[in-house]
Coordinates of C-alpha atoms in Angstrom, one line a residue:
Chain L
X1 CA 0.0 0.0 0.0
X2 CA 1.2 3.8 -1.1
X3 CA 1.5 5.8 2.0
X4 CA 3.7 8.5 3.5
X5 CA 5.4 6.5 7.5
X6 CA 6.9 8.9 10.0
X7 CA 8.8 6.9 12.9
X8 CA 9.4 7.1 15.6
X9 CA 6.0 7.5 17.1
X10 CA 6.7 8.8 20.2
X11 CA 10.1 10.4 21.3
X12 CA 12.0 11.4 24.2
X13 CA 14.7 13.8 24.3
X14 CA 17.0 15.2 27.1
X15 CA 17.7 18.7 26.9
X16 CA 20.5 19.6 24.8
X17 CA 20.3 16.7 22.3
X18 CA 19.4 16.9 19.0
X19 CA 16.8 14.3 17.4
X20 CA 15.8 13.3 13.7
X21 CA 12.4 12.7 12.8
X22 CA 12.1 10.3 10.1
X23 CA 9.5 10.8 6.9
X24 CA 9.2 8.0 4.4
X25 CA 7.0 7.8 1.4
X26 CA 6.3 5.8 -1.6
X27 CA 3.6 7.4 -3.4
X28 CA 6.5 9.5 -6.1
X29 CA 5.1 12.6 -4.9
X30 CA 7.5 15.6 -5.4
X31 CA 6.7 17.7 -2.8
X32 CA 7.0 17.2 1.2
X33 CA 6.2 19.5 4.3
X34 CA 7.0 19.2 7.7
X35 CA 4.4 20.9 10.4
X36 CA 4.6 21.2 13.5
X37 CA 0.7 20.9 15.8
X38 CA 0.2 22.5 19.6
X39 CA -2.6 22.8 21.5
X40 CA -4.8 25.6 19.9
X41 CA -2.1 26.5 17.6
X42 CA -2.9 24.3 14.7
X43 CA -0.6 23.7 12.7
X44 CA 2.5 25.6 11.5
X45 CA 5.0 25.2 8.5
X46 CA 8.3 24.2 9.7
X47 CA 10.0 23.4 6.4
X48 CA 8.8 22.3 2.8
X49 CA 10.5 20.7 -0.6
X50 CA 9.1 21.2 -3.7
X51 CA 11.2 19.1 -5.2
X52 CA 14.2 16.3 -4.5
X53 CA 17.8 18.4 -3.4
X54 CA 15.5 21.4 -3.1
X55 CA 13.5 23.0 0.4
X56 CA 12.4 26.3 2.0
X57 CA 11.6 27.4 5.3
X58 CA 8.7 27.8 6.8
X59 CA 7.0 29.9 9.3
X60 CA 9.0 28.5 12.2
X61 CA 12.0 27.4 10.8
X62 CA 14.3 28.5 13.6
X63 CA 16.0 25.3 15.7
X64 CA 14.9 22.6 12.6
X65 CA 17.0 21.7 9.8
X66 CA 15.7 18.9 7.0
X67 CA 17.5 17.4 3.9
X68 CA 16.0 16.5 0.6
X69 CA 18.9 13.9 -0.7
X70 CA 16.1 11.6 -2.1
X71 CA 13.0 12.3 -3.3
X72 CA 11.0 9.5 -1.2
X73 CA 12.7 10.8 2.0
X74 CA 12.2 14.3 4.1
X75 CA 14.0 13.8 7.9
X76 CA 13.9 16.6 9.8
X77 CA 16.2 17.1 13.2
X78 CA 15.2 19.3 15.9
X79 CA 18.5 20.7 17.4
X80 CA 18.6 22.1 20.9
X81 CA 18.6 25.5 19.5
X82 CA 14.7 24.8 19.1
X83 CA 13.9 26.4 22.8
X84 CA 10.2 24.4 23.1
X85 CA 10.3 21.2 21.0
X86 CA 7.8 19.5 22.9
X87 CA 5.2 18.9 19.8
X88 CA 3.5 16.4 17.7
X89 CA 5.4 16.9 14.4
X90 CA 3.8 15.8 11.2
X91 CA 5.1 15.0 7.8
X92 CA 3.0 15.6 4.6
X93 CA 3.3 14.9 1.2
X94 CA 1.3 16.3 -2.0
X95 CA 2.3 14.8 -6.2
X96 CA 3.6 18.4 -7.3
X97 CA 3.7 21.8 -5.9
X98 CA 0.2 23.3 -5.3
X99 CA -1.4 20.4 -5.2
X100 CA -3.7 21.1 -2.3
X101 CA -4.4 17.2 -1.6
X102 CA -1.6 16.8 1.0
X103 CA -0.9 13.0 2.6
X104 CA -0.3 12.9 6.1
X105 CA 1.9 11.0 8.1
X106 CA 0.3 9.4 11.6
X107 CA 2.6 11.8 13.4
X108 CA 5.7 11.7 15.8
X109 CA 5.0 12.9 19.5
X110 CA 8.4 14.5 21.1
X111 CA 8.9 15.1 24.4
X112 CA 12.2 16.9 25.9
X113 CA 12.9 15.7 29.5
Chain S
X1 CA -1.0 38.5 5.2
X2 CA -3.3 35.4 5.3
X3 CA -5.2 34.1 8.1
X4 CA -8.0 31.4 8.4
X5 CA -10.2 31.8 11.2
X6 CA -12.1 28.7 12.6
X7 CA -13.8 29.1 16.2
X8 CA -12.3 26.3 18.4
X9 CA -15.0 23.9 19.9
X10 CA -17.8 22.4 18.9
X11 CA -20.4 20.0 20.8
X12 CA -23.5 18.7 19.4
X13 CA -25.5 15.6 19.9
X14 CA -25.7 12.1 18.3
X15 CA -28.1 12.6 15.5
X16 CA -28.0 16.2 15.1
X17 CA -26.5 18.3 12.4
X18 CA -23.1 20.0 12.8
X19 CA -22.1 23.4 11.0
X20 CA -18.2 24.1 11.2
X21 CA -17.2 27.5 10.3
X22 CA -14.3 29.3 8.9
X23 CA -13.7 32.7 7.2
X24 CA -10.1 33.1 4.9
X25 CA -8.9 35.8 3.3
X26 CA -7.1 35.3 0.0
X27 CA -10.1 36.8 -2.4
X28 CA -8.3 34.4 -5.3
X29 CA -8.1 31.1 -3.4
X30 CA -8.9 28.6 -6.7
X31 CA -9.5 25.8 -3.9
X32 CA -10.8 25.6 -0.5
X33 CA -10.3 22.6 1.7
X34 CA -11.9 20.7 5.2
X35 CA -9.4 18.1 6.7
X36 CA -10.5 15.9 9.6
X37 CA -7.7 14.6 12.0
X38 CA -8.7 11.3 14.6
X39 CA -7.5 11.3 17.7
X40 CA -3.2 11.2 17.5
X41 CA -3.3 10.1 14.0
X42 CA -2.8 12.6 11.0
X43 CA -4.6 14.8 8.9
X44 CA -6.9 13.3 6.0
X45 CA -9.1 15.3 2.9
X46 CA -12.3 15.4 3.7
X47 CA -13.9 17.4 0.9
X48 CA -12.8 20.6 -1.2
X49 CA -14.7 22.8 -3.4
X50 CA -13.7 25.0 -6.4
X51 CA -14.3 28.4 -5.4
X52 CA -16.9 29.4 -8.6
X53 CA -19.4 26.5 -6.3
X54 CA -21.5 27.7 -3.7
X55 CA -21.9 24.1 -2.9
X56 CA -21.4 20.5 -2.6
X57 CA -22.7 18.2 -1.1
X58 CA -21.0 14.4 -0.7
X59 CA -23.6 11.8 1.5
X60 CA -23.4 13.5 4.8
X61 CA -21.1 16.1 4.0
X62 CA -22.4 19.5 2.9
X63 CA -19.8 22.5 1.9
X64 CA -21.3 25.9 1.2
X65 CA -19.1 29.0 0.0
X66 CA -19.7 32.6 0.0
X67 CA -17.5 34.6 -1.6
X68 CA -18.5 38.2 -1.4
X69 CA -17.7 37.2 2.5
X70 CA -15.0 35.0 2.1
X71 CA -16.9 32.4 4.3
X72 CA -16.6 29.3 4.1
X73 CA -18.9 26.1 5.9
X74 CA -19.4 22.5 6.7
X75 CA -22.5 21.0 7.5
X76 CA -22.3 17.0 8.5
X77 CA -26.3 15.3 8.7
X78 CA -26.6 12.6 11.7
X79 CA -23.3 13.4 13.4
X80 CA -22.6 10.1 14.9
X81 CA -19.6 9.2 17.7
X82 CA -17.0 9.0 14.9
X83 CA -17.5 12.3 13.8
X84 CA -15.8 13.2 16.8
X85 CA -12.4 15.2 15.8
X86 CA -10.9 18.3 14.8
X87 CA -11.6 19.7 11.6
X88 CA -9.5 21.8 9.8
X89 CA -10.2 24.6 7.1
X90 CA -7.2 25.7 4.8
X91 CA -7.3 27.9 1.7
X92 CA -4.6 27.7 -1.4
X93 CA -2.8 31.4 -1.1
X94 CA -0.9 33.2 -4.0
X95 CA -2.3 30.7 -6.8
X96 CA -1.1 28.0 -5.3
X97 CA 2.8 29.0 -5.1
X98 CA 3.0 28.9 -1.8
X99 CA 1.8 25.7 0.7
X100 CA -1.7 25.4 2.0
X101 CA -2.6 27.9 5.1
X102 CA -5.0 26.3 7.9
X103 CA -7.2 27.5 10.2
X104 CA -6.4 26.7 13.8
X105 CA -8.9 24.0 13.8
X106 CA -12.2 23.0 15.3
X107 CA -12.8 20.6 18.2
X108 CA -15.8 18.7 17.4
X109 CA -17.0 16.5 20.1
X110 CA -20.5 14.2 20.1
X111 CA -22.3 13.4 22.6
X112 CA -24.6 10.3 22.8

């Protein structure tokens, strides 16, 4: 089955270490977002790739880096410059840029100890 | 810049109708969009509409637009247990060369 996996599920992190979120998908879709959801906040653009070696920051870039090295694959770290990266991240995907369908991963839940 | 505005919560009862709100405000958004995301999972295309509709309707699911106020709704008929989630609106900004904005989200809880 086609379908976009984040893992891990559920994270912990002491402070001061930096993490990688994993986002996997097989569907050949070109584009891939990373968002970020809190309580009431909904959800907020971290980074996105419109395309394989490409990507752009978001809203709330600051503390995240990704990499785009293959186009099935979007990780993102959070490094301990992120000051409050206790979040449910989620990875999307959409099959070219604009494309308002987006595919959503199940979610990873980080918590920093 | 843009903004979608959704109120947060919503509580209705088994077998009643829902009505989830949102206002945007990119005049030129070509689509309009309602996601529904279960508890810890993530999000998933409900329904969309073109924006020269005022409406569609799919089973249950009703979407009506109005333009000249950039509001946008979503009515659900029989709201039953596993309607239960949050609901999100998002607009396509800039023609679509830039992501997808969202709305905060709506709460929608059922009670039986």
């Amino acid at each position: 089955d086609g379908g976009i996996t984040q893992s891990p599920k559920y994270l912990f992190r002491k402070e001061g270490q930096n993490v990688t979120l994993s986002c996997e998908q097989n569907l050949n879709h070109d584009a891939m977002y990373w968002y970020r959801q809190d309580p009431g906040q909904g959800l907020r653009l971290i980074y996105y790739s419109q395309i394989v070696n490409d990507f752009q920051k978001g809203d709330i870039a600051e503390g995240y880096s990704v990499s785009r090295e293959k186009k099935e694959s979007f990780p993102l770290t959070v490094t301990s410059a992120q000051k409050n990266p206790t979040a449910f991240y989620l990875c999307a995907s959409s099959m070219g840029w604009g494309a308002g369908e987006l595919f959503f991963g199940e979610g990873s839940r980080l918590t920093v100890l | 810049g843009e903004d979608v505005e959704q109120s947060l919560f919503l509580s209705v009862r088994e077998g009643d109708s829902s009505v989830i709100n949102c206002t945007y405000t990119d005049s030129s958004s070509t689509y309009l969009y309602w996601y529904k995301q279960e508890p810890g999972a993530g999000l998933q295309l409900l329904t969309y509409i073109f924006s020269n509709m005022d409406m569609k309707q799919d089973q249950r699911l009703t979407v009506l637009l109005n333009k000249k106020d950039k509001h946008l709704s979503l009515r659900i008929a029989d709201t039953q247990t596993g309607d239960s989630a949050i609901y999100f609106c998002a607009e396509t900004v800039n023609s679509g060369n830039t992501p997808l904005v969202f709305g905060k989200g709506t709460r929608l809880s059922v009670i039986a």
